[in-house]
CSV table of C-alpha atoms in Angstrom, one decimal:
chain,number,residue,atom,x,y,z
A,1,MET,CA,-18.5,-12.6,-16.1
A,2,LEU,CA,-15.7,-12.6,-13.9
A,3,THR,CA,-14.8,-16.3,-13.3
A,4,LYS,CA,-13.7,-18.1,-10.1
A,5,ARG,CA,-10.1,-18.7,-10.2
A,6,ILE,CA,-8.2,-23.0,-9.5
A,7,ILE,CA,-4.6,-22.1,-8.4
A,8,PRO,CA,-2.1,-25.0,-8.3
A,9,CYS,CA,0.5,-24.5,-5.0
A,10,LEU,CA,3.8,-25.4,-6.0
A,11,ASP,CA,6.8,-25.3,-2.6
A,12,ILE,CA,10.1,-24.4,-3.9
A,13,LYS,CA,13.6,-25.4,-1.9
A,14,ASP,CA,16.5,-24.2,-3.2
A,15,GLY,CA,15.1,-23.0,-6.8
A,16,ARG,CA,13.2,-26.9,-7.4
A,17,THR,CA,9.7,-27.9,-6.7
A,18,VAL,CA,9.4,-30.2,-3.5
A,19,LYS,CA,6.5,-32.7,-2.0
A,20,GLY,CA,6.0,-35.5,-4.5
A,21,ILE,CA,4.9,-34.6,-7.8
A,22,ASN,CA,3.9,-37.2,-10.0
A,23,PHE,CA,2.5,-35.2,-13.5
A,24,VAL,CA,1.7,-37.2,-16.1
A,25,ASP,CA,3.7,-36.3,-19.3
A,26,LEU,CA,6.7,-34.1,-17.4
A,27,ARG,CA,10.3,-35.9,-17.7
A,28,ASP,CA,11.5,-33.5,-14.7
A,29,ALA,CA,8.9,-33.1,-12.2
A,30,GLY,CA,11.6,-31.1,-9.9
A,31,ASP,CA,11.6,-28.0,-12.6
A,32,PRO,CA,9.5,-25.6,-11.6
A,33,VAL,CA,9.3,-23.8,-14.8
A,34,ALA,CA,8.2,-27.2,-16.7
A,35,LEU,CA,5.3,-27.5,-14.2
A,36,ALA,CA,3.9,-24.2,-14.2
A,37,ALA,CA,4.3,-24.6,-17.7
A,38,ALA,CA,2.2,-27.4,-17.6
A,39,TYR,CA,-0.5,-26.2,-15.6
A,40,ALA,CA,-0.7,-23.2,-17.4
A,41,SER,CA,-1.7,-25.5,-20.8
A,42,GLN,CA,-3.9,-27.2,-18.6
A,43,GLY,CA,-5.8,-24.2,-17.5
A,44,ALA,CA,-5.0,-23.3,-14.3
A,45,ASP,CA,-5.9,-19.4,-14.2
A,46,GLU,CA,-3.0,-18.4,-11.8
A,47,LEU,CA,0.2,-20.2,-9.7
A,48,VAL,CA,1.5,-19.6,-6.5
A,49,PHE,CA,5.1,-20.2,-5.7
A,50,LEU,CA,6.0,-21.2,-1.8
A,51,ASP,CA,9.2,-20.7,-1.2
A,52,ILE,CA,9.7,-22.8,1.7
A,53,SER,CA,13.2,-22.7,2.3
A,54,ALA,CA,13.3,-19.2,2.5
A,55,THR,CA,16.4,-17.5,3.8
A,56,GLU,CA,18.7,-14.4,2.7
A,57,GLU,CA,20.9,-16.8,0.3
A,58,ASN,CA,18.2,-18.6,-1.0
A,59,ARG,CA,17.1,-15.1,-2.5
A,60,LYS,CA,18.7,-15.0,-5.5
A,61,THR,CA,17.7,-18.5,-6.1
A,62,LEU,CA,14.4,-17.6,-6.1
A,63,ALA,CA,14.7,-14.6,-7.9
A,64,GLN,CA,16.4,-16.5,-10.7
A,65,LEU,CA,13.5,-19.2,-10.8
A,66,VAL,CA,11.0,-16.4,-10.7
A,67,ARG,CA,12.8,-14.9,-13.7
A,68,ARG,CA,12.6,-17.7,-15.9
A,69,VAL,CA,8.9,-18.6,-14.5
A,70,ALA,CA,7.6,-15.4,-15.6
A,71,GLU,CA,9.5,-15.8,-19.3
A,72,ARG,CA,8.0,-18.7,-20.2
A,73,ILE,CA,4.6,-18.3,-18.2
A,74,ASP,CA,1.9,-16.4,-19.7
A,75,ILE,CA,-0.6,-16.5,-16.8
A,76,PRO,CA,-0.5,-14.7,-13.3
A,77,PHE,CA,1.9,-16.1,-10.8
A,78,THR,CA,2.7,-15.1,-6.9
A,79,VAL,CA,5.7,-15.6,-5.0
A,80,GLY,CA,5.5,-16.2,-1.1
A,81,GLY,CA,7.5,-17.4,1.5
A,82,GLY,CA,9.9,-15.5,4.1
A,83,ILE,CA,9.6,-12.1,2.8
A,84,SER,CA,10.3,-9.8,5.1
A,85,SER,CA,10.9,-6.3,3.5
A,86,VAL,CA,10.0,-3.6,0.4
A,87,ALA,CA,13.3,-5.0,-0.3
A,88,ASP,CA,12.5,-8.5,-0.8
A,89,VAL,CA,9.0,-7.3,-2.7
A,90,ASP,CA,10.9,-5.5,-5.5
A,91,LEU,CA,13.6,-7.5,-6.2
A,92,LEU,CA,11.1,-10.5,-6.9
A,93,LEU,CA,8.6,-7.8,-8.9
A,94,HIS,CA,11.6,-6.7,-10.7
A,95,ASN,CA,12.0,-9.9,-11.9
A,96,GLY,CA,8.7,-11.0,-12.9
A,97,ALA,CA,6.4,-11.6,-10.2
A,98,ASP,CA,3.0,-10.6,-10.5
A,99,LYS,CA,2.3,-10.6,-6.9
A,100,VAL,CA,4.0,-11.6,-3.7
A,101,SER,CA,2.2,-13.2,-0.6
A,102,VAL,CA,3.6,-12.2,2.6
A,103,ASN,CA,2.6,-13.4,5.9
A,104,SER,CA,4.5,-14.2,9.3
A,105,ALA,CA,6.6,-10.9,8.6
A,106,ALA,CA,2.9,-8.6,8.3
A,107,VAL,CA,1.8,-10.2,11.5
A,108,ARG,CA,5.1,-8.9,13.1
A,109,ASN,CA,4.9,-5.7,11.7
A,110,PRO,CA,1.8,-4.4,10.2
A,111,GLY,CA,3.0,-1.1,8.9
A,112,LEU,CA,4.6,-3.4,6.2
A,113,ILE,CA,1.2,-4.0,4.5
A,114,ASP,CA,1.1,-0.3,4.2
A,115,ASP,CA,4.6,0.2,3.0
A,116,LEU,CA,4.2,-2.2,0.6
A,117,VAL,CA,0.9,-0.8,-0.9
A,118,ALA,CA,2.5,2.6,-0.8
A,119,LYS,CA,5.4,1.2,-3.2
A,120,PHE,CA,4.2,-1.5,-5.5
A,121,GLY,CA,0.2,-0.3,-5.2
A,122,SER,CA,-2.7,-2.6,-4.0
A,123,GLN,CA,-3.0,-5.2,-6.8
A,124,CYS,CA,0.1,-6.7,-6.0
A,125,ILE,CA,0.4,-7.6,-2.4
A,126,VAL,CA,-1.7,-10.3,-1.0
A,127,VAL,CA,-1.4,-11.3,3.1
A,128,ALA,CA,-1.7,-15.2,3.9
A,129,LEU,CA,-3.6,-15.8,6.5
A,130,ASP,CA,-3.2,-19.3,8.2
A,131,ALA,CA,-5.0,-19.5,11.4
A,132,ARG,CA,-6.4,-22.5,13.7
A,133,ARG,CA,-9.2,-23.1,16.3
A,134,VAL,CA,-7.9,-22.3,19.4
A,135,GLY,CA,-10.8,-22.2,22.6
A,136,GLY,CA,-13.2,-22.1,19.4
A,137,GLU,CA,-11.5,-18.7,18.0
A,138,TRP,CA,-9.9,-18.7,14.6
A,139,LYS,CA,-6.1,-17.5,15.6
A,140,ILE,CA,-3.4,-16.6,13.4
A,141,HIS,CA,-0.4,-19.0,13.4
A,142,LEU,CA,3.2,-18.0,12.1
A,143,VAL,CA,5.9,-20.1,10.8
A,144,GLY,CA,3.9,-22.3,8.5
A,145,GLY,CA,1.0,-22.8,11.1
A,146,LYS,CA,3.4,-23.8,13.7
A,147,VAL,CA,3.4,-20.4,16.2
A,148,PRO,CA,0.3,-19.6,17.8
A,149,THR,CA,-0.6,-16.0,18.1
A,150,GLU,CA,-3.2,-14.2,20.1
A,151,VAL,CA,-4.2,-12.4,16.7
A,152,GLU,CA,-8.2,-13.0,15.8
A,153,LEU,CA,-8.2,-13.8,12.2
A,154,PHE,CA,-11.1,-12.0,11.4
A,155,THR,CA,-9.7,-8.7,12.7
A,156,TRP,CA,-6.6,-9.4,11.6
A,157,ALA,CA,-8.5,-10.0,7.8
A,158,ARG,CA,-10.1,-6.8,8.5
A,159,GLU,CA,-7.3,-4.3,9.5
A,160,VAL,CA,-5.3,-6.4,6.3
A,161,ALA,CA,-7.8,-4.9,4.1
A,162,ASP,CA,-7.7,-1.6,5.4
A,163,ARG,CA,-4.3,-1.2,5.0
A,164,GLY,CA,-4.8,-2.2,1.6
A,165,ALA,CA,-3.8,-4.9,0.9
A,166,GLY,CA,-5.1,-6.4,-2.8
A,167,GLU,CA,-6.2,-10.0,-1.7
A,168,LEU,CA,-6.6,-12.5,1.2
A,169,LEU,CA,-5.0,-15.8,0.9
A,170,PHE,CA,-6.5,-18.0,3.9
A,171,THR,CA,-5.4,-21.4,5.1
A,172,SER,CA,-7.3,-22.8,7.6
A,173,MET,CA,-4.6,-25.0,9.1
A,174,GLU,CA,-7.3,-27.4,10.4
A,175,HIS,CA,-7.8,-28.5,7.3
A,176,ASP,CA,-4.4,-28.4,5.4
A,177,GLY,CA,-3.4,-31.4,4.6
A,178,THR,CA,-6.7,-33.8,5.3
A,179,LYS,CA,-8.3,-33.7,2.0
A,180,GLY,CA,-11.5,-33.5,3.8
A,181,GLY,CA,-12.7,-30.0,2.1
A,182,PHE,CA,-12.2,-26.1,3.0
A,183,ALA,CA,-13.3,-24.8,5.9
A,184,ASN,CA,-16.1,-23.0,4.6
A,185,GLU,CA,-17.7,-21.6,7.5
A,186,ALA,CA,-15.1,-19.7,8.1
A,187,LEU,CA,-14.6,-18.8,4.8
A,188,LYS,CA,-17.9,-17.6,4.3
A,189,THR,CA,-17.0,-15.5,7.5
A,190,LEU,CA,-14.6,-13.6,6.0
A,191,ALA,CA,-16.3,-13.0,2.7
A,192,GLY,CA,-18.9,-11.2,4.5
A,193,GLN,CA,-16.1,-9.0,6.5
A,194,VAL,CA,-13.8,-8.0,3.8
A,195,SER,CA,-14.4,-6.5,0.3
A,196,ILE,CA,-11.4,-7.5,-1.1
A,197,PRO,CA,-10.9,-11.3,-2.8
A,198,VAL,CA,-10.5,-14.1,-0.5
A,199,ILE,CA,-8.3,-16.7,-2.1
A,200,ALA,CA,-9.7,-20.6,0.0
A,201,SER,CA,-6.5,-22.7,0.8
A,202,GLY,CA,-6.4,-26.5,2.5
A,203,GLY,CA,-8.2,-29.2,2.7
A,204,ALA,CA,-8.9,-29.9,-1.0
A,205,GLY,CA,-9.8,-33.3,-1.9
A,206,THR,CA,-12.8,-34.0,-4.0
A,207,MET,CA,-13.7,-31.6,-7.0
A,208,ALA,CA,-17.0,-31.2,-4.9
A,209,HIS,CA,-14.7,-29.6,-2.5
A,210,PHE,CA,-14.3,-26.9,-4.4
A,211,ALA,CA,-17.8,-26.2,-5.2
A,212,ASP,CA,-18.6,-25.9,-1.8
A,213,ALA,CA,-15.6,-23.6,-1.3
A,214,PHE,CA,-17.1,-21.5,-4.1
A,215,LEU,CA,-20.8,-21.9,-3.6
A,216,LEU,CA,-20.7,-22.3,0.3
A,217,GLY,CA,-17.4,-20.3,1.0
A,218,GLU,CA,-18.0,-17.8,-1.2
A,219,ALA,CA,-14.0,-17.5,-1.7
A,220,ASP,CA,-12.8,-16.0,-5.1
A,221,ALA,CA,-10.6,-18.3,-5.8
A,222,ALA,CA,-9.3,-22.0,-4.5
A,223,LEU,CA,-5.6,-22.9,-4.1
A,224,ALA,CA,-4.6,-26.7,-3.9
A,225,ALA,CA,-1.6,-28.5,-4.4
A,226,SER,CA,-1.4,-32.3,-4.0
A,227,VAL,CA,-4.4,-33.1,-5.5
A,228,PHE,CA,-2.8,-31.3,-8.7
A,229,HIS,CA,1.0,-32.5,-8.3
A,230,PHE,CA,-0.6,-36.3,-8.7
A,231,ASN,CA,-3.2,-35.5,-11.3
A,232,GLU,CA,-5.8,-36.9,-8.9
A,233,ILE,CA,-8.0,-34.0,-10.0
A,234,PRO,CA,-7.2,-33.0,-13.4
A,235,ILE,CA,-8.0,-29.1,-13.9
A,236,PRO,CA,-10.4,-29.7,-17.3
A,237,GLU,CA,-12.3,-31.8,-15.5
A,238,LEU,CA,-12.4,-29.6,-12.3
A,239,LYS,CA,-13.8,-26.8,-14.7
A,240,GLU,CA,-16.1,-28.7,-16.4
A,241,TYR,CA,-17.7,-30.2,-13.2
A,242,LEU,CA,-17.7,-26.4,-11.5
A,243,LYS,CA,-19.4,-25.3,-14.8
A,244,ASP,CA,-21.5,-28.0,-14.9
A,245,ARG,CA,-23.0,-26.5,-10.7
A,246,GLY,CA,-23.7,-23.2,-12.6
A,247,ILE,CA,-19.6,-21.8,-11.2
A,248,PRO,CA,-18.5,-19.4,-13.3
A,249,VAL,CA,-15.1,-20.9,-14.7
A,250,ARG,CA,-12.8,-19.9,-18.0
A,251,ILE,CA,-12.8,-23.6,-20.1
B,1,MET,CA,10.1,-3.4,-35.9
B,2,ASP,CA,11.6,-1.0,-33.7
B,3,LEU,CA,9.1,-1.2,-30.1
B,4,VAL,CA,9.4,1.0,-27.0
B,5,ILE,CA,8.0,-0.1,-23.6
B,6,ILE,CA,7.8,2.9,-22.2
B,7,ASN,CA,9.8,2.7,-18.9
B,8,TYR,CA,8.5,5.5,-16.7
B,9,GLY,CA,8.8,3.8,-13.6
B,10,ALA,CA,5.0,3.1,-12.8
B,11,GLY,CA,4.9,-0.7,-12.0
B,12,ASN,CA,6.6,-3.9,-13.1
B,13,ILE,CA,6.7,-3.4,-16.9
B,14,GLN,CA,9.6,-6.9,-17.3
B,15,SER,CA,6.1,-9.1,-18.0
B,16,ILE,CA,5.4,-7.4,-20.9
B,17,ARG,CA,8.7,-7.5,-22.4
B,18,PHE,CA,8.9,-11.4,-21.6
B,19,ALA,CA,5.3,-11.7,-23.6
B,20,PHE,CA,6.8,-9.9,-26.7
B,21,GLU,CA,10.6,-11.3,-26.6
B,22,ARG,CA,7.9,-15.0,-26.7
B,23,LEU,CA,6.2,-13.9,-30.1
B,24,GLY,CA,9.9,-13.2,-31.1
B,25,PHE,CA,10.4,-9.3,-31.0
B,26,SER,CA,12.6,-7.6,-28.8
B,27,PRO,CA,11.2,-4.5,-27.1
B,28,GLU,CA,13.4,-1.4,-25.2
B,29,LEU,CA,12.8,0.3,-22.1
B,30,SER,CA,13.0,3.9,-22.4
B,31,ALA,CA,11.8,7.1,-20.9
B,32,ASP,CA,13.9,8.8,-23.2
B,33,PRO,CA,11.6,11.5,-25.2
B,34,ASP,CA,13.5,11.6,-27.9
B,35,ARG,CA,14.2,7.3,-28.2
B,36,ILE,CA,10.4,6.8,-27.4
B,37,SER,CA,9.3,9.3,-30.9
B,38,ARG,CA,11.7,7.4,-32.6
B,39,ALA,CA,9.9,3.8,-32.3
B,40,ASP,CA,7.8,2.0,-34.4
B,41,LYS,CA,5.2,1.2,-31.9
B,42,ILE,CA,4.6,2.2,-28.3
B,43,ILE,CA,3.9,0.3,-25.5
B,44,PHE,CA,2.5,2.2,-22.1
B,45,PRO,CA,2.2,0.4,-19.1
B,46,GLY,CA,1.1,1.0,-15.8
B,47,VAL,CA,0.2,-0.7,-12.6
B,48,GLY,CA,0.3,1.5,-9.3
B,49,GLU,CA,-1.8,5.0,-8.3
B,50,ALA,CA,-3.3,7.3,-10.9
B,51,SER,CA,-2.4,10.4,-9.4
B,52,SER,CA,1.3,9.3,-8.8
B,53,ALA,CA,1.8,7.6,-12.4
B,54,MET,CA,0.7,11.0,-14.0
B,55,ALA,CA,3.2,12.7,-11.7
B,56,LYS,CA,6.2,10.9,-13.0
B,57,LEU,CA,4.9,11.0,-16.1
B,58,LYS,CA,5.3,15.2,-15.9
B,59,GLN,CA,8.3,14.9,-14.3
B,60,SER,CA,10.0,13.5,-17.9
B,61,GLY,CA,7.7,15.4,-20.0
B,62,LEU,CA,6.2,12.2,-21.4
B,63,ASP,CA,2.7,14.1,-20.6
B,64,ARG,CA,3.2,16.1,-23.6
B,65,LEU,CA,4.7,13.6,-25.6
B,66,ILE,CA,2.2,11.1,-25.4
B,67,PRO,CA,-0.4,12.5,-27.1
B,68,GLU,CA,1.5,14.1,-30.2
B,69,LEU,CA,2.8,10.4,-31.0
B,70,LYS,CA,1.9,9.4,-34.4
B,71,GLN,CA,2.9,6.1,-34.4
B,72,PRO,CA,0.3,3.4,-33.1
B,73,VAL,CA,0.3,3.6,-29.0
B,74,LEU,CA,-1.1,0.8,-26.5
B,75,GLY,CA,-1.7,1.6,-23.1
B,76,ILE,CA,-2.1,-1.3,-20.8
B,77,CYS,CA,-4.3,-1.0,-17.5
B,78,LEU,CA,-3.4,2.1,-15.7
B,79,GLY,CA,-1.5,2.8,-19.0
B,80,MET,CA,-5.1,2.7,-20.6
B,81,GLN,CA,-6.6,4.8,-18.0
B,82,LEU,CA,-3.9,7.9,-17.9
B,83,MET,CA,-5.1,7.9,-21.8
B,84,CYS,CA,-8.4,9.2,-20.8
B,85,ARG,CA,-9.3,12.6,-20.1
B,86,ARG,CA,-9.6,11.9,-15.9
B,87,SER,CA,-9.3,9.6,-13.2
B,88,GLU,CA,-11.2,9.3,-10.1
B,89,GLU,CA,-8.3,8.0,-8.5
B,90,GLY,CA,-6.2,10.8,-6.3
B,91,GLY,CA,-8.2,13.3,-8.6
B,92,THR,CA,-6.2,13.2,-11.4
B,93,PRO,CA,-6.5,14.8,-14.8
B,94,GLY,CA,-5.1,12.2,-17.4
B,95,LEU,CA,-3.7,12.8,-21.3
B,96,GLY,CA,-6.9,13.4,-22.7
B,97,ILE,CA,-7.0,11.1,-25.3
B,98,PHE,CA,-10.2,9.4,-25.0
B,99,ASP,CA,-13.1,11.4,-24.0
B,100,VAL,CA,-14.2,9.4,-20.9
B,101,ASP,CA,-13.6,10.0,-17.7
B,102,VAL,CA,-12.3,6.9,-14.8
B,103,VAL,CA,-14.3,6.1,-11.9
B,104,ARG,CA,-13.8,3.6,-9.2
B,105,PHE,CA,-16.4,0.5,-8.6
B,106,THR,CA,-19.7,0.7,-6.6
B,107,GLY,CA,-21.8,-1.7,-6.2
B,108,VAL,CA,-20.1,-4.9,-6.3
B,109,PRO,CA,-19.3,-7.1,-3.2
B,110,LYS,CA,-15.1,-6.9,-4.2
B,111,VAL,CA,-13.4,-4.2,-5.5
B,112,PRO,CA,-9.8,-4.9,-6.4
B,113,GLN,CA,-11.7,-7.0,-9.9
B,114,ILE,CA,-9.3,-9.8,-9.9
B,115,GLY,CA,-9.2,-12.6,-12.5
B,116,TRP,CA,-10.4,-14.2,-15.4
B,117,ASN,CA,-13.4,-12.1,-17.5
B,118,SER,CA,-14.8,-12.2,-20.7
B,119,ILE,CA,-14.8,-9.4,-23.3
B,120,ARG,CA,-17.0,-9.3,-26.0
B,121,ASN,CA,-18.7,-6.4,-29.0
B,122,LEU,CA,-14.8,-6.3,-30.4
B,123,ALA,CA,-15.0,-3.9,-32.5
B,124,SER,CA,-11.0,-3.4,-33.9
B,125,PRO,CA,-8.3,-4.9,-35.6
B,126,LEU,CA,-6.4,-5.2,-32.6
B,127,PHE,CA,-9.0,-8.2,-31.8
B,128,GLN,CA,-9.1,-9.7,-35.1
B,129,GLY,CA,-9.0,-13.8,-34.6
B,130,VAL,CA,-10.2,-13.4,-30.9
B,131,GLY,CA,-13.7,-15.0,-30.2
B,132,GLU,CA,-16.5,-12.9,-28.4
B,133,ASP,CA,-16.2,-14.1,-25.0
B,134,GLU,CA,-12.8,-15.0,-24.6
B,135,TYR,CA,-10.7,-14.8,-21.2
B,136,ILE,CA,-8.6,-12.0,-20.5
B,137,TYR,CA,-7.0,-10.7,-17.5
B,138,LEU,CA,-7.3,-7.8,-14.8
B,139,VAL,CA,-6.7,-6.2,-11.8
B,140,HIS,CA,-8.4,-2.8,-11.5
B,141,SER,CA,-10.4,-1.0,-8.8
B,142,TYR,CA,-11.2,1.5,-11.4
B,143,PHE,CA,-12.7,1.5,-15.0
B,144,ALA,CA,-13.5,3.5,-17.6
B,145,PRO,CA,-17.2,3.8,-18.7
B,146,LEU,CA,-18.8,2.7,-22.2
B,147,GLY,CA,-17.9,5.7,-24.7
B,148,ALA,CA,-17.6,6.2,-28.5
B,149,GLN,CA,-14.4,5.2,-28.4
B,150,THR,CA,-15.0,1.5,-26.8
B,151,ILE,CA,-13.6,-1.2,-29.0
B,152,ALA,CA,-14.6,-4.2,-26.3
B,153,THR,CA,-16.8,-4.4,-23.1
B,154,SER,CA,-16.6,-6.6,-20.3
B,155,GLU,CA,-19.0,-6.5,-17.3
B,156,TYR,CA,-18.2,-6.2,-13.6
B,157,GLY,CA,-21.2,-4.7,-11.7
B,158,GLY,CA,-22.5,-3.6,-15.3
B,159,PRO,CA,-20.2,-3.1,-18.7
B,160,TYR,CA,-17.4,-1.2,-18.9
B,161,SER,CA,-14.7,-0.4,-21.9
B,162,ALA,CA,-12.6,-3.3,-21.7
B,163,ALA,CA,-10.6,-1.7,-24.1
B,164,LEU,CA,-10.6,1.7,-26.3
B,165,ALA,CA,-9.3,3.1,-29.4
B,166,GLU,CA,-8.8,6.3,-30.7
B,167,GLY,CA,-6.9,7.1,-34.2
B,168,ASN,CA,-3.3,5.8,-34.0
B,169,PHE,CA,-4.1,5.8,-29.8
B,170,PHE,CA,-5.2,2.5,-28.0
B,171,GLY,CA,-5.7,1.0,-24.8
B,172,VAL,CA,-6.7,-2.4,-22.9
B,173,GLN,CA,-7.6,-2.4,-19.2
B,174,PHE,CA,-7.2,-6.2,-19.4
B,175,HIS,CA,-3.5,-7.5,-19.0
B,176,PRO,CA,-2.6,-9.1,-22.5
B,177,GLU,CA,0.7,-10.2,-21.4
B,178,LYS,CA,-0.9,-12.5,-18.7
B,179,SER,CA,-4.0,-13.3,-20.7
B,180,GLY,CA,-2.4,-16.7,-22.2
B,181,LYS,CA,-3.3,-17.1,-26.0
B,182,THR,CA,-5.8,-14.6,-26.4
B,183,GLY,CA,-3.8,-12.0,-25.0
B,184,ALA,CA,-0.8,-13.3,-27.3
B,185,ARG,CA,-2.9,-12.9,-29.9
B,186,ILE,CA,-3.9,-9.2,-29.0
B,187,LEU,CA,-0.2,-8.5,-28.8
B,188,LYS,CA,0.6,-9.9,-32.3
B,189,ASN,CA,-2.3,-8.1,-33.5
B,190,PHE,CA,-1.2,-4.2,-32.0
B,191,LEU,CA,2.1,-5.3,-33.8
B,192,GLU,CA,0.4,-5.7,-37.3
B,193,ILE,CA,-1.9,-2.8,-37.1
């Protein structure tokens, strides 16, 4: 049976992990490769690396990091942050990334999705949707959720899927960082609108929140950062918890 | 061990190379039919769209070479699908090594299938030391139905072939290079066949 995926997200700046990371038994929590290996051995199903310092100069540093991760890690990983061209994606995939996540550039130039899918295939193209409600309607936001657009979340999600994206990574900017649970209602609507997998992001605080994202939000995967980095929710415990609630997970 | 990964421009093959390096082997990447013919073991990878990948094989004459190979060959993901009779994706003929037609998933809520699924009915030395219902990682929209050459099954809206074998030819729908310890064991088993 296909299982629900648990995905830790690592924020990367200049080739190092940022945000306070307090991971048990890890000498250098700033080393993304060591952290990734620790998560893989804990049972994480995938990893996401988000380059928050994405600039032209940093592209090479990121590519080198991707290569080191790919050499060491035997589970799939996605790289995102500032990807705006076929050449950006080519560099990351060539260095061993399994998937890339595009965000703002796709909103500005939707044809980029078609170009990426034609060149690399749907299976490695994840489109990130950052949204919050404006006057009761979910609107896409850019630049880490700071810049609002007029683009409506569900309309955009359908277009992204039609253009051939392989997966959606939906982050509710309202829920992100609150630890109050995922945006389950919006997730459920999203799941009903597209026939590609949806990754839930933003709001994880307890193990019950993950169960809700799968059972109420009908998400295919759930992504979180700080609850894993600070070991507030150990992945093996989380998976046992989900399994006890009848949610298929890889243990 | 002279191990060659066929490099015909259909997708990312670094991960496969790294997986073998983690096992202590140094595979060579090549699209040269002479070089491939001399290898002890051959990996036939592939991601992307079937008909364009098939066109690339034809350009380099690999479509004629691969079915003639006598050494162990392991097709991975699209590589496995191209070893079948034909694929519904792009309506392309395949290499005809496995007597099965690749078709698209229907009647399932999500296509592609992305994630970890379990394999069972393991019937090949390829799965030596791998338990029934261990998990492997897959990303695919098309699948090979069950047939006489099925050596492992998985379920997504119904049973399908997770792996196929015929003589010296092996194919896996999943990505052993991304399937943790289980995947590493399967790659190691292939090298020991």
